[in-house]
Amino acid sequence: MTTISVSNAGVLINEVNKSTSSSLTQTVGSDVSNIAATTPSTIVSLNTEKPSDSVYTKSAMFSENRQAWANPIQDDISSIMARNSSRGRAEGLAAQWRGLGSALLGQFAATGASYRQTLVNYDASGMKASSTKELDEAALSRFSGTTAKVSLTVQTRSGKTVEISIAVDRGQTLGRNGLQVEVKASGSLTDTERQELGQLAQGFDKVLEGLGRPNQPKIDVSGLAAFDRSVLQSVDLSVRDPQEGQPLSSFNLHLGADRKTIAFKGLLGELNLEVDAAMPLEQSSAQLQQSSIAELLSKFDAAKERSHADERFVELFKDSFSQLHAVPGGVTAIAPAVAGAGSIQPLLSGLADFKASFSSEFERTGRFGSVVEMGKAYYELNQDTSLKQDTQSDQLTAIQTLSESLTANYMKSRGGVMLDTGAGNFDAYTVSDNTVITTTASAIEDRLNSAQRNTEQNLLQTMKKLVNFKVEEQRDTPLNHTYIENLIHP
């Protein structure tokens, strides 16, 4: 007779209960007499007492899903982390981030204390360790460096910096995922500063909810941008997802006294926006600003139609452009209210100077789901304003230039059939457009003495019909014109 005594009986019993089915139990019961008659008996003794010197022990084998926590979990943030980590990948990063940003900002606003927590869900089956503590420590130490990470940095007017980070480990190892959060400050904040940080909580959640959508990201920075400029100096948000082929690869937002910027890169394309924090002249009317933005948005739509760029991405570009111009500036006008500014301002756009661009690769499918068109487009629109004050005559001159360019290349099948670039039978289109609009206005003692707008436009679309890679037909459609408009009417 052989006797085996094993410690950690609870684990073994659990394993037996998990792995033994009722049918197997019945089979063992029916055959036990035959086995006993032919085989030397073996007795397995399960106990929690220390084994004697005549028996052996081995590391416990754990076959269960476990949660490893870096710190005690008696707080709301840990509860949100546990809930979010259980959500499926199909729900996107938004589900992993949900509620964490506002919880971190809310807790810091209430307490002013730093906070850090890490959660790792992992499968312990097959892992060897002398204790569950060792297993958890090993899992926490392997929190993946290739995580999707959110970083929010807020700087106060007094010079203090608050940093909030959220990292999502979706697991390079099967059965593992996790979350890590942290909030810290460079120094002690005043009650007013902490209160203003708390006001950003819902806006923080809102921008993450949009960026983390599983199919098509959405940019909504309105809530995060609504902070008191007399209390907070700047807000910076950075998001990175290193996994290939994701709807969102990177996002950067800067809202400060120097400028306002948005940079986005994802599966649909890349966009970059930069808006000066100050107006070229004095603050313009809301009506003028709205009218100018509407006119510029119509230019984006025209570029989309002409280049065949992805409609979803152009809408993302338009939303970002409108929101960034709606964000309050951090400083006063470049030129303070001077004689002549009031008469010149209505002739300009009423917007702060900006740089805006997008690039996108796109494809379209036909009614049977096959690709019938594919290509890429690049678009850029910039506004620049210069001012000159003549000290002798007190004449104020403003020159505002709006530069627009579009390049696009796309291939399209004929008859709505599948696009077959390998056979060389398709129509190839090229678009190359450039437009420059320059507004020049001068005034003395708030009275215009000259104002005109020059427009120079050079548009070109080329279509080539390819048959077996040979150009059988080519059509060039140019549109070039220059004209001058007098802005002073009798």
Tab-separated table of C-alpha atoms in Angstrom:
chain	number	residue	atom	x	y	z
A	1	MET	CA	0.000	0.000	0.000
A	2	THR	CA	1.248	3.478	-0.890
A	3	THR	CA	0.158	6.601	1.058
A	4	ILE	CA	0.458	10.149	-0.419
A	5	SER	CA	-0.229	13.104	1.861
A	6	VAL	CA	-0.695	16.485	0.113
A	7	SER	CA	-0.915	19.905	1.727
A	8	ASN	CA	-3.239	22.658	0.468
A	9	ALA	CA	-6.095	20.233	0.326
A	10	GLY	CA	-8.609	22.919	-0.502
A	11	VAL	CA	-6.887	23.588	-3.816
A	12	LEU	CA	-6.801	19.918	-4.771
A	13	ILE	CA	-10.410	19.389	-3.784
A	14	ASN	CA	-11.345	22.356	-5.891
A	15	GLU	CA	-9.404	20.915	-8.822
A	16	VAL	CA	-11.089	17.531	-8.428
A	17	ASN	CA	-14.525	19.100	-8.271
A	18	LYS	CA	-13.808	21.175	-11.381
A	19	SER	CA	-12.355	18.431	-13.511
A	20	THR	CA	-14.492	15.428	-12.582
A	21	SER	CA	-17.832	15.015	-14.333
A	22	SER	CA	-20.804	13.036	-13.023
A	23	SER	CA	-20.476	10.454	-15.802
A	24	LEU	CA	-16.902	9.755	-14.841
A	25	THR	CA	-17.950	9.279	-11.205
A	26	GLN	CA	-20.498	6.657	-12.219
A	27	THR	CA	-17.921	4.774	-14.297
A	28	VAL	CA	-15.449	4.714	-11.448
A	29	GLY	CA	-18.155	3.425	-9.074
A	30	SER	CA	-19.118	0.540	-11.344
A	31	ASP	CA	-15.557	-0.605	-11.933
A	32	VAL	CA	-14.074	-0.155	-8.480
A	33	SER	CA	-14.341	-3.825	-7.482
A	34	ASN	CA	-12.444	-4.965	-10.582
A	35	ILE	CA	-9.701	-2.422	-10.022
A	36	ALA	CA	-9.313	-3.434	-6.378
A	37	ALA	CA	-8.951	-7.089	-7.318
A	38	THR	CA	-6.127	-6.554	-9.790
A	39	THR	CA	-4.233	-3.487	-8.545
A	40	PRO	CA	-2.325	-2.803	-5.305
A	41	SER	CA	-4.345	-0.324	-3.319
A	42	THR	CA	-3.361	3.319	-3.117
A	43	ILE	CA	-4.778	5.620	-0.471
A	44	VAL	CA	-4.797	9.410	-1.039
A	45	SER	CA	-5.022	11.319	2.221
A	46	LEU	CA	-6.001	15.008	2.039
A	47	ASN	CA	-5.222	17.173	5.046
A	48	THR	CA	-3.920	20.540	6.067
A	49	GLU	CA	-1.411	19.252	8.579
A	50	LYS	CA	2.299	19.453	8.009
A	51	PRO	CA	3.400	16.363	6.006
A	52	SER	CA	5.683	13.867	7.653
A	53	ASP	CA	9.282	13.375	6.652
A	54	SER	CA	8.427	10.215	4.729
A	55	VAL	CA	6.268	11.973	2.126
A	56	TYR	CA	7.028	14.649	-0.487
A	57	THR	CA	5.525	18.053	-1.338
A	58	LYS	CA	5.395	20.140	-4.513
A	59	SER	CA	4.380	23.670	-5.497
A	60	ALA	CA	0.638	24.222	-5.723
A	61	MET	CA	-0.891	24.181	-9.225
A	62	PHE	CA	-3.593	26.828	-9.668
A	63	SER	CA	-6.224	26.512	-12.381
A	64	GLU	CA	-8.439	29.518	-11.800
A	65	ASN	CA	-8.996	33.042	-13.022
A	66	ARG	CA	-7.522	35.468	-10.539
A	67	GLN	CA	-7.386	39.209	-9.899
A	68	ALA	CA	-4.162	40.779	-8.665
A	69	TRP	CA	-4.349	44.208	-7.016
A	70	ALA	CA	-1.376	46.422	-6.205
A	71	ASN	CA	-3.180	48.109	-3.281
A	72	PRO	CA	-6.240	47.505	-1.094
A	73	ILE	CA	-9.487	47.792	-3.002
A	74	GLN	CA	-11.837	49.503	-0.565
A	75	ASP	CA	-12.544	52.537	-2.787
A	76	ASP	CA	-14.800	53.558	-5.667
A	77	ILE	CA	-11.990	53.814	-8.212
A	78	SER	CA	-11.029	50.170	-7.679
A	79	SER	CA	-14.673	49.165	-8.103
A	80	ILE	CA	-14.836	50.993	-11.438
A	81	MET	CA	-11.603	49.318	-12.546
A	82	ALA	CA	-12.961	45.864	-11.677
A	83	ARG	CA	-16.172	46.576	-13.584
A	84	ASN	CA	-14.462	48.003	-16.654
A	85	SER	CA	-11.874	45.237	-16.905
A	86	SER	CA	-14.678	42.700	-17.274
A	87	ARG	CA	-16.059	44.375	-20.395
A	88	GLY	CA	-15.456	42.731	-23.765
A	89	ARG	CA	-13.023	43.990	-26.387
A	90	ALA	CA	-15.878	44.576	-28.818
A	91	GLU	CA	-16.944	47.529	-26.671
A	92	GLY	CA	-13.668	49.309	-27.434
A	93	LEU	CA	-11.395	51.384	-25.253
A	94	ALA	CA	-14.337	53.564	-24.219
A	95	ALA	CA	-15.611	50.699	-22.068
A	96	GLN	CA	-12.222	50.318	-20.367
A	97	TRP	CA	-11.960	54.071	-19.674
A	98	ARG	CA	-15.585	54.641	-18.690
A	99	GLY	CA	-15.946	56.695	-15.534
A	100	LEU	CA	-12.284	56.454	-14.518
A	101	GLY	CA	-11.292	59.959	-15.560
A	102	SER	CA	-14.058	61.651	-13.604
A	103	ALA	CA	-13.473	59.376	-10.597
A	104	LEU	CA	-9.763	60.231	-10.458
A	105	LEU	CA	-10.341	63.969	-10.874
A	106	GLY	CA	-13.247	63.903	-8.417
A	107	GLN	CA	-11.267	62.130	-5.716
A	108	PHE	CA	-8.279	64.420	-6.131
A	109	ALA	CA	-10.516	67.504	-6.068
A	110	ALA	CA	-12.033	66.277	-2.802
A	111	THR	CA	-8.854	65.150	-1.040
A	112	GLY	CA	-5.822	66.589	-2.847
A	113	ALA	CA	-4.099	63.248	-2.270
A	114	SER	CA	-2.117	61.234	-4.806
A	115	TYR	CA	-3.493	57.853	-5.853
A	116	ARG	CA	-2.209	54.795	-7.706
A	117	GLN	CA	-3.807	51.426	-8.387
A	118	THR	CA	-3.093	48.465	-10.676
A	119	LEU	CA	-5.372	45.548	-11.515
A	120	VAL	CA	-4.363	42.480	-13.514
A	121	ASN	CA	-6.800	39.706	-14.422
A	122	TYR	CA	-4.940	36.511	-15.256
A	123	ASP	CA	-5.292	32.781	-15.663
A	124	ALA	CA	-3.254	30.938	-13.045
A	125	SER	CA	-3.692	27.485	-14.554
A	126	GLY	CA	-0.378	25.766	-14.985
A	127	MET	CA	1.484	28.411	-12.997
A	128	LYS	CA	3.654	27.209	-10.121
A	129	ALA	CA	4.117	29.167	-6.935
A	130	SER	CA	4.241	28.509	-3.238
A	131	SER	CA	1.437	31.000	-2.554
A	132	THR	CA	-1.220	33.110	-4.219
A	133	LYS	CA	0.722	36.186	-3.134
A	134	GLU	CA	3.651	35.136	-5.302
A	135	LEU	CA	1.311	34.540	-8.238
A	136	ASP	CA	-0.252	37.999	-7.877
A	137	GLU	CA	3.110	39.714	-7.558
A	138	ALA	CA	4.342	38.000	-10.716
A	139	ALA	CA	1.217	39.057	-12.628
A	140	LEU	CA	1.532	42.683	-11.481
A	141	SER	CA	5.192	42.817	-12.449
A	142	ARG	CA	4.276	41.790	-15.993
A	143	PHE	CA	1.740	44.569	-16.582
A	144	SER	CA	2.286	45.137	-20.293
A	145	GLY	CA	4.354	48.059	-21.526
A	146	THR	CA	2.478	47.960	-24.859
A	147	THR	CA	-0.628	49.498	-23.364
A	148	ALA	CA	-3.182	51.999	-24.563
A	149	LYS	CA	-2.370	55.000	-22.378
A	150	VAL	CA	-4.169	58.234	-21.504
A	151	SER	CA	-2.266	61.154	-19.952
A	152	LEU	CA	-3.953	64.357	-18.776
A	153	THR	CA	-1.721	67.183	-17.549
A	154	VAL	CA	-3.168	70.333	-15.999
A	155	GLN	CA	-1.047	73.335	-15.035
A	156	THR	CA	-2.370	75.951	-12.637
A	157	ARG	CA	-1.694	79.679	-12.793
A	158	SER	CA	0.330	79.308	-9.589
A	159	GLY	CA	2.722	76.908	-11.345
A	160	LYS	CA	1.532	73.581	-9.922
A	161	THR	CA	1.117	70.567	-12.215
A	162	VAL	CA	-1.406	67.750	-11.855
A	163	GLU	CA	-0.993	64.542	-13.884
A	164	ILE	CA	-3.616	61.835	-14.398
A	165	SER	CA	-2.875	58.628	-16.303
A	166	ILE	CA	-4.932	55.580	-17.299
A	167	ALA	CA	-3.262	52.541	-18.898
A	168	VAL	CA	-5.105	49.594	-20.443
A	169	ASP	CA	-3.318	46.245	-20.834
A	170	ARG	CA	-5.393	44.193	-23.264
A	171	GLY	CA	-3.019	41.288	-22.808
A	172	GLN	CA	-0.361	39.979	-25.128
A	173	THR	CA	-0.683	36.754	-23.113
A	174	LEU	CA	-3.906	34.761	-23.457
A	175	GLY	CA	-6.161	35.159	-20.443
A	176	ARG	CA	-4.578	38.358	-19.114
A	177	ASN	CA	-5.733	41.978	-19.101
A	178	GLY	CA	-5.466	44.871	-16.716
A	179	LEU	CA	-5.831	48.523	-15.798
A	180	GLN	CA	-3.500	50.967	-14.099
A	181	VAL	CA	-4.414	54.469	-12.919
A	182	GLU	CA	-2.526	57.253	-11.198
A	183	VAL	CA	-3.019	60.859	-10.144
A	184	LYS	CA	-0.267	63.013	-8.680
A	185	ALA	CA	0.602	66.681	-8.216
A	186	SER	CA	3.840	68.659	-8.054
A	187	GLY	CA	2.654	70.437	-4.915
A	188	SER	CA	-0.282	71.262	-2.695
A	189	LEU	CA	-3.193	72.952	-4.495
A	190	THR	CA	-5.587	75.534	-3.126
A	191	ASP	CA	-9.249	74.740	-2.613
A	192	THR	CA	-10.107	76.905	-5.638
A	193	GLU	CA	-7.641	75.050	-7.852
A	194	ARG	CA	-8.925	71.644	-6.757
A	195	GLN	CA	-12.489	72.781	-7.301
A	196	GLU	CA	-11.672	73.908	-10.848
A	197	LEU	CA	-10.041	70.538	-11.531
A	198	GLY	CA	-13.225	68.841	-10.393
A	199	GLN	CA	-15.158	70.878	-12.970
A	200	LEU	CA	-13.169	69.088	-15.712
A	201	ALA	CA	-14.309	65.622	-14.604
A	202	GLN	CA	-17.328	65.162	-16.876
A	203	GLY	CA	-15.541	66.741	-19.838
A	204	PHE	CA	-12.637	64.316	-19.361
A	205	ASP	CA	-14.999	61.346	-19.478
A	206	LYS	CA	-16.781	62.775	-22.505
A	207	VAL	CA	-13.671	63.155	-24.655
A	208	LEU	CA	-12.486	59.624	-23.751
A	209	GLU	CA	-15.909	58.159	-24.483
A	210	GLY	CA	-15.760	59.626	-27.995
A	211	LEU	CA	-12.146	58.735	-28.739
A	212	GLY	CA	-12.589	55.160	-27.527
A	213	ARG	CA	-15.596	54.291	-29.663
A	214	PRO	CA	-14.974	50.840	-31.201
A	215	ASN	CA	-15.903	51.701	-34.793
A	216	GLN	CA	-15.552	55.403	-35.518
A	217	PRO	CA	-13.914	57.798	-33.021
A	218	LYS	CA	-15.542	61.102	-32.206
A	219	ILE	CA	-13.806	64.246	-30.961
A	220	ASP	CA	-15.621	66.297	-28.316
A	221	VAL	CA	-13.335	68.574	-26.288
A	222	SER	CA	-15.965	71.161	-25.348
A	223	GLY	CA	-16.289	70.036	-21.723
A	224	LEU	CA	-12.557	69.714	-21.142
A	225	ALA	CA	-11.982	73.180	-22.616
A	226	ALA	CA	-14.471	74.904	-20.305
A	227	PHE	CA	-12.045	75.864	-17.545
A	228	ASP	CA	-11.418	79.166	-15.791
A	229	ARG	CA	-8.342	80.730	-17.410
A	230	SER	CA	-7.715	82.800	-14.284
A	231	VAL	CA	-7.202	79.608	-12.243
A	232	LEU	CA	-5.742	77.098	-14.700
A	233	GLN	CA	-2.961	77.881	-17.160
A	234	SER	CA	-3.235	74.974	-19.604
A	235	VAL	CA	-4.725	71.535	-20.228
A	236	ASP	CA	-2.931	68.832	-22.230
A	237	LEU	CA	-4.359	65.452	-23.167
A	238	SER	CA	-2.402	62.648	-24.861
A	239	VAL	CA	-3.751	59.253	-25.938
A	240	ARG	CA	-1.672	56.452	-27.475
A	241	ASP	CA	-2.710	53.010	-28.711
A	242	PRO	CA	0.249	51.019	-30.068
A	243	GLN	CA	-1.821	48.196	-31.546
A	244	GLU	CA	-1.924	48.172	-35.345
A	245	GLY	CA	-5.088	48.836	-37.322
A	246	GLN	CA	-7.045	50.540	-34.515
A	247	PRO	CA	-9.665	53.279	-35.081
A	248	LEU	CA	-7.512	55.520	-32.858
A	249	SER	CA	-3.702	55.411	-32.905
A	250	SER	CA	-2.889	58.733	-31.253
A	251	PHE	CA	-4.544	61.926	-30.089
A	252	ASN	CA	-3.060	65.133	-28.696
A	253	LEU	CA	-4.895	68.164	-27.345
A	254	HIS	CA	-3.308	71.359	-26.062
A	255	LEU	CA	-5.329	74.235	-24.638
A	256	GLY	CA	-3.115	77.050	-23.421
A	257	ALA	CA	-2.439	80.742	-23.405
A	258	ASP	CA	-0.090	80.362	-26.365
A	259	ARG	CA	-2.213	78.286	-28.749
A	260	LYS	CA	-4.859	75.585	-29.116
A	261	THR	CA	-4.063	72.381	-31.002
A	262	ILE	CA	-5.575	69.018	-31.920
A	263	ALA	CA	-3.691	66.176	-33.602
A	264	PHE	CA	-5.427	62.899	-34.441
A	265	LYS	CA	-4.217	59.753	-36.177
A	266	GLY	CA	-6.217	56.609	-36.792
A	267	LEU	CA	-7.480	54.060	-39.251
A	268	LEU	CA	-9.361	56.644	-41.329
A	269	GLY	CA	-6.560	59.189	-41.549
A	270	GLU	CA	-4.619	61.950	-39.840
A	271	LEU	CA	-5.561	65.544	-39.006
A	272	ASN	CA	-3.712	68.487	-37.480
A	273	LEU	CA	-5.214	71.738	-36.245
A	274	GLU	CA	-3.548	74.747	-34.646
A	275	VAL	CA	-5.349	77.948	-33.659
A	276	ASP	CA	-3.704	81.034	-32.198
A	277	ALA	CA	-4.899	81.912	-28.724
A	278	ALA	CA	-5.260	85.592	-29.627
A	279	MET	CA	-7.284	87.399	-32.250
A	280	PRO	CA	-5.306	89.507	-34.766
A	281	LEU	CA	-7.353	92.574	-33.806
A	282	GLU	CA	-9.996	93.141	-31.165
A	283	GLN	CA	-12.646	90.549	-30.389
A	284	SER	CA	-15.050	90.191	-33.315
A	285	SER	CA	-18.772	89.621	-33.121
A	286	ALA	CA	-20.166	86.110	-32.657
A	287	GLN	CA	-22.202	86.552	-35.834
A	288	LEU	CA	-19.068	87.270	-37.917
A	289	GLN	CA	-17.243	84.285	-36.422
A	290	GLN	CA	-20.131	81.900	-37.064
A	291	SER	CA	-20.503	83.147	-40.629
A	292	SER	CA	-16.774	82.674	-41.304
A	293	ILE	CA	-16.730	79.171	-39.799
A	294	ALA	CA	-19.748	78.173	-41.902
A	295	GLU	CA	-17.975	79.415	-45.026
A	296	LEU	CA	-14.827	77.466	-44.190
A	297	LEU	CA	-16.801	74.300	-43.457
A	298	SER	CA	-18.318	74.576	-46.925
A	299	LYS	CA	-14.757	74.624	-48.318
A	300	PHE	CA	-14.057	71.354	-46.492
A	301	ASP	CA	-17.167	69.813	-48.039
A	302	ALA	CA	-16.119	70.983	-51.494
A	303	ALA	CA	-12.657	69.451	-50.998
A	304	LYS	CA	-14.276	66.193	-49.905
A	305	GLU	CA	-16.423	66.041	-53.024
A	306	ARG	CA	-13.566	66.877	-55.347
A	307	SER	CA	-11.031	64.494	-53.790
A	308	HIS	CA	-13.526	61.703	-52.898
A	309	ALA	CA	-12.043	61.684	-49.359
A	310	ASP	CA	-13.761	59.584	-46.705
A	311	GLU	CA	-16.928	61.383	-45.582
A	312	ARG	CA	-16.666	60.138	-41.977
A	313	PHE	CA	-13.160	61.477	-41.603
A	314	VAL	CA	-13.991	64.863	-43.113
A	315	GLU	CA	-16.861	65.159	-40.612
A	316	LEU	CA	-14.371	64.449	-37.807
A	317	PHE	CA	-12.152	67.190	-39.228
A	318	LYS	CA	-15.031	69.656	-39.401
A	319	ASP	CA	-16.140	68.951	-35.821
A	320	SER	CA	-12.598	69.428	-34.526
A	321	PHE	CA	-12.133	72.682	-36.437
A	322	SER	CA	-15.402	74.170	-35.147
A	323	GLN	CA	-14.729	73.158	-31.545
A	324	LEU	CA	-11.196	74.495	-31.445
A	325	HIS	CA	-12.337	77.914	-32.671
A	326	ALA	CA	-15.080	77.923	-30.040
A	327	VAL	CA	-12.545	77.449	-27.207
A	328	PRO	CA	-11.926	80.769	-25.407
A	329	GLY	CA	-8.531	82.343	-26.035
A	330	GLY	CA	-5.945	82.702	-23.323
A	331	VAL	CA	-4.631	86.204	-24.073
A	332	THR	CA	-5.844	89.493	-25.486
A	333	ALA	CA	-5.650	90.539	-29.115
A	334	ILE	CA	-2.253	90.795	-30.770
A	335	ALA	CA	-2.995	94.453	-31.502
A	336	PRO	CA	-4.995	96.206	-28.773
A	337	ALA	CA	-7.857	98.426	-29.733
A	338	VAL	CA	-6.320	101.165	-31.848
A	339	ALA	CA	-7.758	103.751	-34.174
A	340	GLY	CA	-8.835	102.009	-37.344
A	341	ALA	CA	-9.238	98.508	-35.922
A	342	GLY	CA	-13.002	98.824	-35.606
A	343	SER	CA	-13.490	99.615	-39.298
A	344	ILE	CA	-11.061	96.930	-40.504
A	345	GLN	CA	-12.318	94.038	-38.370
A	346	PRO	CA	-15.613	93.421	-40.276
A	347	LEU	CA	-13.636	92.915	-43.503
A	348	LEU	CA	-11.566	90.083	-42.008
A	349	SER	CA	-12.712	86.638	-40.956
A	350	GLY	CA	-13.086	87.506	-37.290
A	351	LEU	CA	-11.191	84.301	-36.450
A	352	ALA	CA	-7.816	83.780	-34.871
A	353	ASP	CA	-5.109	82.677	-37.312
A	354	PHE	CA	-4.931	78.928	-37.830
A	355	LYS	CA	-3.362	75.989	-39.629
A	356	ALA	CA	-5.582	73.053	-40.582
A	357	SER	CA	-4.796	69.915	-42.569
A	358	PHE	CA	-5.866	66.329	-43.056
A	359	SER	CA	-4.604	63.321	-44.995
A	360	SER	CA	-6.644	60.202	-45.604
A	361	GLU	CA	-6.510	56.952	-47.494
A	362	PHE	CA	-9.936	55.713	-48.491
A	363	GLU	CA	-11.852	53.039	-50.350
A	364	ARG	CA	-15.447	52.486	-51.356
A	365	THR	CA	-17.363	49.299	-51.895
A	366	GLY	CA	-20.057	48.527	-54.457
A	367	ARG	CA	-23.445	46.934	-54.009
A	368	PHE	CA	-21.929	43.463	-53.785
A	369	GLY	CA	-19.402	44.452	-51.122
A	370	SER	CA	-16.311	44.506	-53.315
A	371	VAL	CA	-13.958	47.503	-53.520
A	372	VAL	CA	-14.783	49.675	-56.525
A	373	GLU	CA	-12.699	52.757	-55.670
A	374	MET	CA	-9.603	53.547	-53.620
A	375	GLY	CA	-7.233	56.460	-53.214
A	376	LYS	CA	-5.728	59.086	-50.927
A	377	ALA	CA	-6.163	62.803	-50.353
A	378	TYR	CA	-4.290	65.631	-48.649
A	379	TYR	CA	-5.908	68.963	-47.789
A	380	GLU	CA	-4.547	72.098	-46.138
A	381	LEU	CA	-6.075	75.447	-45.195
A	382	ASN	CA	-4.136	78.227	-43.434
A	383	GLN	CA	-4.979	81.751	-42.333
A	384	ASP	CA	-2.270	84.309	-41.581
A	385	THR	CA	-2.761	87.947	-40.585
A	386	SER	CA	-0.130	90.669	-40.438
A	387	LEU	CA	-0.553	94.193	-39.069
A	388	LYS	CA	1.394	97.381	-39.706
A	389	GLN	CA	1.026	100.678	-37.875
A	390	ASP	CA	2.442	103.803	-39.539
A	391	THR	CA	3.535	106.041	-36.682
A	392	GLN	CA	3.678	109.162	-38.820
A	393	SER	CA	0.236	108.938	-40.417
A	394	ASP	CA	-1.414	106.711	-37.772
A	395	GLN	CA	-2.531	104.464	-40.616
A	396	LEU	CA	-3.278	100.867	-39.595
A	397	THR	CA	-2.933	98.254	-42.351
A	398	ALA	CA	-4.049	94.627	-42.049
A	399	ILE	CA	-3.240	91.883	-44.537
A	400	GLN	CA	-5.057	88.581	-44.094
A	401	THR	CA	-4.177	85.636	-46.351
A	402	LEU	CA	-6.189	82.435	-46.696
A	403	SER	CA	-4.237	79.664	-48.489
A	404	GLU	CA	-5.973	76.465	-49.584
A	405	SER	CA	-4.471	73.416	-51.317
A	406	LEU	CA	-5.766	69.970	-52.246
A	407	THR	CA	-4.047	66.980	-53.848
A	408	ALA	CA	-5.739	63.659	-54.457
A	409	ASN	CA	-5.210	60.456	-56.390
A	410	TYR	CA	-7.814	57.748	-56.728
A	411	MET	CA	-8.615	54.771	-58.943
A	412	LYS	CA	-12.152	53.788	-59.900
A	413	SER	CA	-13.505	50.725	-61.651
A	414	ARG	CA	-15.809	51.012	-64.634
A	415	GLY	CA	-19.379	49.742	-64.427
A	416	GLY	CA	-19.378	49.300	-60.639
A	417	VAL	CA	-17.470	46.012	-60.784
A	418	MET	CA	-14.600	45.074	-58.463
A	419	LEU	CA	-11.523	47.260	-58.867
A	420	ASP	CA	-8.736	45.108	-60.317
A	421	THR	CA	-5.509	47.111	-60.314
A	422	GLY	CA	-3.514	44.019	-61.257
A	423	ALA	CA	-5.195	43.848	-64.666
A	424	GLY	CA	-4.665	47.551	-65.375
A	425	ASN	CA	-8.276	48.247	-66.330
A	426	PHE	CA	-9.611	51.240	-64.410
A	427	ASP	CA	-9.944	55.042	-64.472
A	428	ALA	CA	-7.255	57.025	-62.647
A	429	TYR	CA	-7.998	60.527	-61.331
A	430	THR	CA	-5.596	63.215	-60.119
A	431	VAL	CA	-6.617	66.471	-58.437
A	432	SER	CA	-4.243	69.384	-57.852
A	433	ASP	CA	-5.837	72.603	-56.553
A	434	ASN	CA	-4.429	75.815	-55.088
A	435	THR	CA	-6.313	78.935	-54.033
A	436	VAL	CA	-5.011	82.079	-52.315
A	437	ILE	CA	-7.328	84.835	-51.077
A	438	THR	CA	-5.681	88.005	-49.763
A	439	THR	CA	-7.623	90.763	-48.013
A	440	THR	CA	-5.852	94.106	-47.527
A	441	ALA	CA	-7.438	96.981	-45.609
A	442	SER	CA	-6.096	100.310	-44.316
A	443	ALA	CA	-7.720	102.852	-42.033
A	444	ILE	CA	-6.884	106.162	-40.390
A	445	GLU	CA	-8.775	107.217	-37.262
A	446	ASP	CA	-11.314	104.424	-37.727
A	447	ARG	CA	-12.060	105.450	-41.325
A	448	LEU	CA	-11.237	103.112	-44.208
A	449	ASN	CA	-9.128	104.608	-46.942
A	450	SER	CA	-8.503	101.400	-48.924
A	451	ALA	CA	-9.773	97.802	-48.880
A	452	GLN	CA	-9.649	95.085	-51.502
A	453	ARG	CA	-9.655	91.297	-51.811
A	454	ASN	CA	-7.509	89.432	-54.370
A	455	THR	CA	-8.341	85.874	-55.339
A	456	GLU	CA	-6.040	83.631	-57.347
A	457	GLN	CA	-7.311	80.151	-58.109
A	458	ASN	CA	-5.639	77.309	-60.022
A	459	LEU	CA	-7.594	74.040	-60.189
A	460	LEU	CA	-6.759	70.954	-62.234
A	461	GLN	CA	-8.395	67.546	-62.517
A	462	THR	CA	-6.938	64.837	-64.778
A	463	MET	CA	-8.682	61.603	-65.745
A	464	LYS	CA	-6.853	58.731	-67.447
A	465	LYS	CA	-8.664	55.716	-68.847
A	466	LEU	CA	-6.377	52.683	-68.548
A	467	VAL	CA	-6.857	49.497	-70.569
A	468	ASN	CA	-4.279	46.809	-69.906
A	469	PHE	CA	-2.102	49.467	-68.244
A	470	LYS	CA	-2.135	51.638	-71.389
A	471	VAL	CA	-3.679	55.114	-71.371
A	472	GLU	CA	-6.391	55.046	-74.026
A	473	GLU	CA	-7.945	58.364	-73.075
A	474	GLN	CA	-6.924	61.414	-71.030
A	475	ARG	CA	-8.989	64.436	-70.075
A	476	ASP	CA	-7.568	67.504	-68.340
A	477	THR	CA	-10.006	69.933	-66.734
A	478	PRO	CA	-8.231	73.135	-65.646
A	479	LEU	CA	-9.882	76.112	-64.005
A	480	ASN	CA	-7.701	79.177	-63.496
A	481	HIS	CA	-8.801	82.682	-62.712
A	482	THR	CA	-7.702	85.792	-60.862
A	483	TYR	CA	-9.912	88.657	-59.797
A	484	ILE	CA	-9.854	91.727	-57.524
A	485	GLU	CA	-12.819	92.882	-55.441
A	486	ASN	CA	-13.124	96.423	-54.080
A	487	LEU	CA	-14.456	96.299	-50.507
A	488	ILE	CA	-15.148	100.023	-50.148
A	489	HIS	CA	-18.517	100.946	-51.598
A	490	PRO	CA	-19.716	104.493	-52.211
